[in-house]
PDB file of C-alpha atoms in Angstrom:
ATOM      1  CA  UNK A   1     177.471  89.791 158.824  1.00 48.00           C
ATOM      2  CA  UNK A   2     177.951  88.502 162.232  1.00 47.00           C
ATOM      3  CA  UNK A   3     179.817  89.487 165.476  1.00 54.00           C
ATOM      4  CA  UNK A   4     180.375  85.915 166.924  1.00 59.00           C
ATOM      5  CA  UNK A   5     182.791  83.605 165.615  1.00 67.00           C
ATOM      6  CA  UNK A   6     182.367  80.860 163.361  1.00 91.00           C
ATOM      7  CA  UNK A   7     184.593  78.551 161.175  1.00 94.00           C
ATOM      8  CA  UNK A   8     184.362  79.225 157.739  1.00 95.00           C
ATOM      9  CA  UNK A   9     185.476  76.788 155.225  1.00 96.00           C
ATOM     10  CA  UNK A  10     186.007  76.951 151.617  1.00 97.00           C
ATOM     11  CA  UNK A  11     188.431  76.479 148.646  1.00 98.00           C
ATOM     12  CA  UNK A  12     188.779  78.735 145.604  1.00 98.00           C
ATOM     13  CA  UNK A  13     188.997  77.233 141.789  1.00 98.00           C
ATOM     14  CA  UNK A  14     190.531  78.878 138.742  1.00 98.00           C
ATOM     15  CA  UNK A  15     188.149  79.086 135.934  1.00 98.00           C
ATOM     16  CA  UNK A  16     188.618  80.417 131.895  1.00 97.00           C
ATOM     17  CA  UNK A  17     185.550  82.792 132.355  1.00 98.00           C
ATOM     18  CA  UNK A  18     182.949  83.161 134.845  1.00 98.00           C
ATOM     19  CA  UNK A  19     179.438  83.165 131.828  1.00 98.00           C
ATOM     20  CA  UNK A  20     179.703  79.397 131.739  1.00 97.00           C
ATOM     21  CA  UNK A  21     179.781  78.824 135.611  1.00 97.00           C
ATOM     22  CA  UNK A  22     176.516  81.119 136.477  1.00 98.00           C
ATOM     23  CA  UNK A  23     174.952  79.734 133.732  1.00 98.00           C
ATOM     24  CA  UNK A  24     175.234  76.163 134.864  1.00 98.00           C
ATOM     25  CA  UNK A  25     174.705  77.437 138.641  1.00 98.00           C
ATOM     26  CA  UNK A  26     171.604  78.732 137.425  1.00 98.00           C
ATOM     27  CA  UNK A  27     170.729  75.549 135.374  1.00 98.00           C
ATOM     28  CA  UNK A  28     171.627  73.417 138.640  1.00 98.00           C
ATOM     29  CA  UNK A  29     169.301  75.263 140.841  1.00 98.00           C
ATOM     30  CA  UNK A  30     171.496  78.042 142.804  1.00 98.00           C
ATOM     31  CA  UNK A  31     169.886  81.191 143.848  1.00 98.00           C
ATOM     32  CA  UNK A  32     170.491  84.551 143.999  1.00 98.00           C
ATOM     33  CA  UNK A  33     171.992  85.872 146.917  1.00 98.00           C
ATOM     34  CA  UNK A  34     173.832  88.840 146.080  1.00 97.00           C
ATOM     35  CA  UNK A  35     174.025  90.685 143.096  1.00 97.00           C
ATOM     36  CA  UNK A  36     177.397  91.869 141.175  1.00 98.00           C
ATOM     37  CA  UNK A  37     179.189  93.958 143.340  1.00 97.00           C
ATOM     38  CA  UNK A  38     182.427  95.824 143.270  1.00 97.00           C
ATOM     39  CA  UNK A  39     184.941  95.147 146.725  1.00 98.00           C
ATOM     40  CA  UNK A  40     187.399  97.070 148.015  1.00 98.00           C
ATOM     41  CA  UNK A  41     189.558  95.445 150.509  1.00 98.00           C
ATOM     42  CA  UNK A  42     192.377  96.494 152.853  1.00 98.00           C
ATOM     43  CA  UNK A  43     194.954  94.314 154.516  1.00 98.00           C
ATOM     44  CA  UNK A  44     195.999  95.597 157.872  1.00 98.00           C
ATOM     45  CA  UNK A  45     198.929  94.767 159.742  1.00 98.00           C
ATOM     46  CA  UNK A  46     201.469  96.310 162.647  1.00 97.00           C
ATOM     47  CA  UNK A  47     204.522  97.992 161.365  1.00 96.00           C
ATOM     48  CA  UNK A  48     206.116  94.701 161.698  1.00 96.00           C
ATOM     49  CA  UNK A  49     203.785  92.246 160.439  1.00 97.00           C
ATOM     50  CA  UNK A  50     203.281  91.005 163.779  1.00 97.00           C
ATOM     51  CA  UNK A  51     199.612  89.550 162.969  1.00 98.00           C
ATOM     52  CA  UNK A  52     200.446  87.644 159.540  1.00 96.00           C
ATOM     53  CA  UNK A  53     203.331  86.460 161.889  1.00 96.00           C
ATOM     54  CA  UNK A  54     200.699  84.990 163.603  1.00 96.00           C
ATOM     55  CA  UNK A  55     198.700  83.530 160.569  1.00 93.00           C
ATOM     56  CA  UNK A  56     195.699  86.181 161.664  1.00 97.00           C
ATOM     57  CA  UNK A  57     194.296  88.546 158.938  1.00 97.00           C
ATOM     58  CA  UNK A  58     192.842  91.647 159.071  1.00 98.00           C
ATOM     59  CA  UNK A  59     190.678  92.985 157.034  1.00 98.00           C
ATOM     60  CA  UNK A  60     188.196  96.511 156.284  1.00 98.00           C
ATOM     61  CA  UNK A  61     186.239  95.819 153.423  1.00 98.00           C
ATOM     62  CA  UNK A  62     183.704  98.108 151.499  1.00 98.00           C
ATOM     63  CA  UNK A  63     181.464  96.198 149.317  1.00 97.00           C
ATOM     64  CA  UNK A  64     178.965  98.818 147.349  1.00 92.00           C
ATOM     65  CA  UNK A  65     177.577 101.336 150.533  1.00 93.00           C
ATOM     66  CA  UNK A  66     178.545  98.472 153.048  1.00 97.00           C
ATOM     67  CA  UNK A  67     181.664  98.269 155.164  1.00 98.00           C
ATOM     68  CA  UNK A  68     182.734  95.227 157.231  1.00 98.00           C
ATOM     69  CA  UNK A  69     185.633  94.247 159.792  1.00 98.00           C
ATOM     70  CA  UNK A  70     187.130  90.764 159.561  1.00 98.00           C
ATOM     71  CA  UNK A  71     189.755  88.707 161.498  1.00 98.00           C
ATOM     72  CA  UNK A  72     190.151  85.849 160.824  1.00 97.00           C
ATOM     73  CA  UNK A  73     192.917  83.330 162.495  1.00 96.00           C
ATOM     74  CA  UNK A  74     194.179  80.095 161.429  1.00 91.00           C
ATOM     75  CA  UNK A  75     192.527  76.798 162.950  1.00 90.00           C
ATOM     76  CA  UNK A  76     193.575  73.234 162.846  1.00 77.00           C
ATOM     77  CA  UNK A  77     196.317  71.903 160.215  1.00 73.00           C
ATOM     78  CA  UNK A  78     196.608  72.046 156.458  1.00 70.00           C
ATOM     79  CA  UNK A  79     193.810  70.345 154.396  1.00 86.00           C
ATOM     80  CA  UNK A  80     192.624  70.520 150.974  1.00 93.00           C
ATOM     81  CA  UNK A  81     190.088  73.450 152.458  1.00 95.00           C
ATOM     82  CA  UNK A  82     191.194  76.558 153.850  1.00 95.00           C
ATOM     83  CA  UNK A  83     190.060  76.984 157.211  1.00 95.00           C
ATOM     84  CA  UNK A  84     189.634  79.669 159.383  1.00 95.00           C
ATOM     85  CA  UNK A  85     188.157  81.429 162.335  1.00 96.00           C
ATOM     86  CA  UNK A  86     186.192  83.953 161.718  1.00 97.00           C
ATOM     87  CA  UNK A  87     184.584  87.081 163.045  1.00 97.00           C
ATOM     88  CA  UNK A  88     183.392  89.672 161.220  1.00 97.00           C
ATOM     89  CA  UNK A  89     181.007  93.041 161.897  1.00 97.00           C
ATOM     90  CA  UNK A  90     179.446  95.858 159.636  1.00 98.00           C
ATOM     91  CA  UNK A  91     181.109  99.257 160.000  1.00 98.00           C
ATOM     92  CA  UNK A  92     179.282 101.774 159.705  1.00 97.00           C
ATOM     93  CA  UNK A  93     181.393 104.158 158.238  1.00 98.00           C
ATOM     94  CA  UNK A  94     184.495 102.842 156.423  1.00 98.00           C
ATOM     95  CA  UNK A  95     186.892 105.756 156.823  1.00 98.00           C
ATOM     96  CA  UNK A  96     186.535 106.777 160.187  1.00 98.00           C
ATOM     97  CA  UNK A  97     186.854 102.940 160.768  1.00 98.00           C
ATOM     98  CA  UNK A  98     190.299 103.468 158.596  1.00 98.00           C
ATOM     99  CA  UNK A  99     191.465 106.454 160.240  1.00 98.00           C
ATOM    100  CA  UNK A 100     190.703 104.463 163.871  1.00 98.00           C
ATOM    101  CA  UNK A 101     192.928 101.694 163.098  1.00 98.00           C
ATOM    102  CA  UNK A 102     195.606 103.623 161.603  1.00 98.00           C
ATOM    103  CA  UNK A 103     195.530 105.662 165.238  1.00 98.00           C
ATOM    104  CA  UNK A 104     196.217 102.879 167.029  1.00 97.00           C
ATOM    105  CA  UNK A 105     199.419 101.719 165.029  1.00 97.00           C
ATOM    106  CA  UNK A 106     197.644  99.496 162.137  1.00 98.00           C
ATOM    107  CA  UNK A 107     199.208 100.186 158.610  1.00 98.00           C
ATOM    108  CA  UNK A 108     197.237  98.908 155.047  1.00 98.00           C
ATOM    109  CA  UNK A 109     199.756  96.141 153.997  1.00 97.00           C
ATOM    110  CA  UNK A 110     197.965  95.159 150.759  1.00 98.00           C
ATOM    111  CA  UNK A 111     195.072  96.104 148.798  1.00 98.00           C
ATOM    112  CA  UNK A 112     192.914  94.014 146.517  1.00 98.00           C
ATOM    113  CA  UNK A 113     189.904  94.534 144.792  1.00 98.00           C
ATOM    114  CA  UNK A 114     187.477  92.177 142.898  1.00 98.00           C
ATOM    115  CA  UNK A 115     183.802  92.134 141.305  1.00 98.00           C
ATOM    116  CA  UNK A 116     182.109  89.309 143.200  1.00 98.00           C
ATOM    117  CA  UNK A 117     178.575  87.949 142.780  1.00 98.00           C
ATOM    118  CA  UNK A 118     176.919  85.314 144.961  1.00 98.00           C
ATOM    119  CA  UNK A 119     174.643  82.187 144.995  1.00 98.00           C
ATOM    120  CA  UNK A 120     173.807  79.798 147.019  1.00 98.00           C
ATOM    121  CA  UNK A 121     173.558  75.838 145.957  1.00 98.00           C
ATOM    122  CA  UNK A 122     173.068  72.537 147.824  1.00 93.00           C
ATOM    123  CA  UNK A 123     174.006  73.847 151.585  1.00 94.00           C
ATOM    124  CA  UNK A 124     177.130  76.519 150.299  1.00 98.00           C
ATOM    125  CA  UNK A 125     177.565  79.501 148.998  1.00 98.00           C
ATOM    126  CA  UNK A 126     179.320  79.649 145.639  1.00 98.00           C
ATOM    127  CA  UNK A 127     181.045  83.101 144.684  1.00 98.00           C
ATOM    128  CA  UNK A 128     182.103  84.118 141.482  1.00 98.00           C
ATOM    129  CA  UNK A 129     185.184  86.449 141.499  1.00 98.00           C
ATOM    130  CA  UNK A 130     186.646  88.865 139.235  1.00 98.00           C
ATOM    131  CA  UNK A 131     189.932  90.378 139.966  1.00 98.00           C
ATOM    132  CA  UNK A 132     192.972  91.689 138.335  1.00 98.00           C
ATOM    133  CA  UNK A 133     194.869  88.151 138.148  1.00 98.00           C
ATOM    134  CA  UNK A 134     191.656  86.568 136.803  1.00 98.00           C
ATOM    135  CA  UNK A 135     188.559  84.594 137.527  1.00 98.00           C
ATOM    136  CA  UNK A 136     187.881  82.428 140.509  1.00 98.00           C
ATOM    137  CA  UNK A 137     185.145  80.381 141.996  1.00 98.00           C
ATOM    138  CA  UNK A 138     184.994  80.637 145.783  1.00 98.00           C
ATOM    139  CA  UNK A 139     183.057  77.652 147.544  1.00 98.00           C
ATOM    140  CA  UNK A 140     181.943  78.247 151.058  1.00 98.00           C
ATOM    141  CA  UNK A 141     179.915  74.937 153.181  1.00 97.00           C
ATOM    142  CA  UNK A 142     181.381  71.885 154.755  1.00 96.00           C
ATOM    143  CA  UNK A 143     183.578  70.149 152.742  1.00 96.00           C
ATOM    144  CA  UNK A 144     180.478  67.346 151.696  1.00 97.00           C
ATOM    145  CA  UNK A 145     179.059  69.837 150.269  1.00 97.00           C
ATOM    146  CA  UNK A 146     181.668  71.978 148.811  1.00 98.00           C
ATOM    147  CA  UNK A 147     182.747  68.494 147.162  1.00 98.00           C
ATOM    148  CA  UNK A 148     179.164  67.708 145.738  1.00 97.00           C
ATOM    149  CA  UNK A 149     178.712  71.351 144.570  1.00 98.00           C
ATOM    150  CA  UNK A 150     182.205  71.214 143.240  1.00 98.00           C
ATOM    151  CA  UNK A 151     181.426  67.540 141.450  1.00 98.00           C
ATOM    152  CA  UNK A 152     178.045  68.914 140.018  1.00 97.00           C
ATOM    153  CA  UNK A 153     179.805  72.756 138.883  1.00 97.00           C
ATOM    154  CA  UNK A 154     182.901  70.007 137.095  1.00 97.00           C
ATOM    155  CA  UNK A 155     185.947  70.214 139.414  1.00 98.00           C
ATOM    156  CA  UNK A 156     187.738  67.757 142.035  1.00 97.00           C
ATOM    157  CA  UNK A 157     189.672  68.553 145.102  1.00 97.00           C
ATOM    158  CA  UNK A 158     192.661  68.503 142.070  1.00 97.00           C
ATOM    159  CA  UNK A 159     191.512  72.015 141.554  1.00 98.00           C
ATOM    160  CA  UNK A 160     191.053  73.356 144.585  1.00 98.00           C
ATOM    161  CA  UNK A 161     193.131  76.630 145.689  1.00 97.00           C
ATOM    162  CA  UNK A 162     193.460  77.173 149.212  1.00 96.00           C
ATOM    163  CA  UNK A 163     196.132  80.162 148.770  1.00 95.00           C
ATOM    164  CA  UNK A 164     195.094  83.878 149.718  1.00 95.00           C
ATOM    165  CA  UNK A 165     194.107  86.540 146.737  1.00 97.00           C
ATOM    166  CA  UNK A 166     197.614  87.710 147.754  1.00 95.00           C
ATOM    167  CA  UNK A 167     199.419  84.608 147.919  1.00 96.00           C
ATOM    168  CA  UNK A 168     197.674  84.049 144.402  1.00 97.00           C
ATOM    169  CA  UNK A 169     199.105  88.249 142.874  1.00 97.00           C
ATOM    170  CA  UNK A 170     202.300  87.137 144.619  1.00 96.00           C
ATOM    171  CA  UNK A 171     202.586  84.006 142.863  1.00 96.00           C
ATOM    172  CA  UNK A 172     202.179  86.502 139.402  1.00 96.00           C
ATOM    173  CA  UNK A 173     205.385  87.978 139.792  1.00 96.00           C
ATOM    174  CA  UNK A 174     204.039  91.617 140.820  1.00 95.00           C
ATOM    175  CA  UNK A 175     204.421  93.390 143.524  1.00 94.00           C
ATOM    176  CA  UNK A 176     202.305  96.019 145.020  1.00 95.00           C
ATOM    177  CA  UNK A 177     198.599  95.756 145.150  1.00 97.00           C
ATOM    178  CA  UNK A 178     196.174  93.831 143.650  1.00 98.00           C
ATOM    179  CA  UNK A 179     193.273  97.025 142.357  1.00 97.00           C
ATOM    180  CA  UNK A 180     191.955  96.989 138.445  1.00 96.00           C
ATOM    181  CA  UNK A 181     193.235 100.053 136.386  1.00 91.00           C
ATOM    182  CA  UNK A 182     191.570 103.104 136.940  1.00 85.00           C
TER     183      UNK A 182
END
């Protein structure tokens, strides 16, 4: 987690099932760097979406017993990699940090959940994502290495997604929020 911001870079790719990519992660070399976890993630906005309005996102995540803050705000023009600013900090406790931005006007807009594990390969960090709509690689560097990590893992920039987890249950035809069945 950090408190400064940084750009962060990546593209997402649609896969059948996520066994076959950490096994041939794990045959290229990738490591480790953070086990299966289940995340719950809430999209906050003003009453009137004024901060999608402006392409910013806000985001409380709890990921197992940690919590984080994100915002993250649009840089530069479209490319085949999403890219964003980015600042981010742990929370120490993820309801009072709920209940705090609800009290100043801030209303949950979306909610998505996924299982996400993580490695880390030739300079990025490659996460494999479970959610509700399916199975995703996420691919996180600068876009040399993204592309060579991509190459090695099978895809091209063909497959890359650069469209939010919501953009992606929007494009489903639901409606509502994106959380596995109880």
């Amino acid at each position: 987690m950090n408190t400064e911001k940084r750009l962060e870079i990546e593209v997402k790719v649609r896969v059948a099932a996520l066994p076959p990519c950490r096994k041939k992660l794990l045959a290229l070399g990738a490591e480790l760097a953070q086990v299966r976890i289940r995340e719950h993630n809430l999209v906050l906005d003003t009453p009137g979406h004024g901060l999608k309005q402006q392409g910013i996102l806000l985001r409380l995540r709890r990921a197992g017993k940690l919590s984080s803050l994100t915002m993250k705000t649009p840089v530069g023009q479209a490319s085949a990699y999403k890219v964003r600013a980015e600042t981010e900090t742990v929370v120490a406790d993820f309801a009072a940090m709920k209940k705090i931005l609800r009290g100043i006007g801030l209303r949950t807009v979306f909610t998505y959940e996924k299982y996400r594990e993580t490695f880390r390969l030739g300079g990025v960090l490659v996460m494999l994502d479970q959610t509700p709509i399916g199975d995703f690689i996420e691919i996180e560097g600068l876009p040399p290495a993204i592309d060579d990590v991509a190459s090695r893992l099978g895809f091209s920039p063909a497959d890359y997604i650069t469209d939010s987890y919501r953009q992606l249950f929007l494009g489903t035809g639901r409606s509502g929020n994106m959380i596995f069945a109880p």
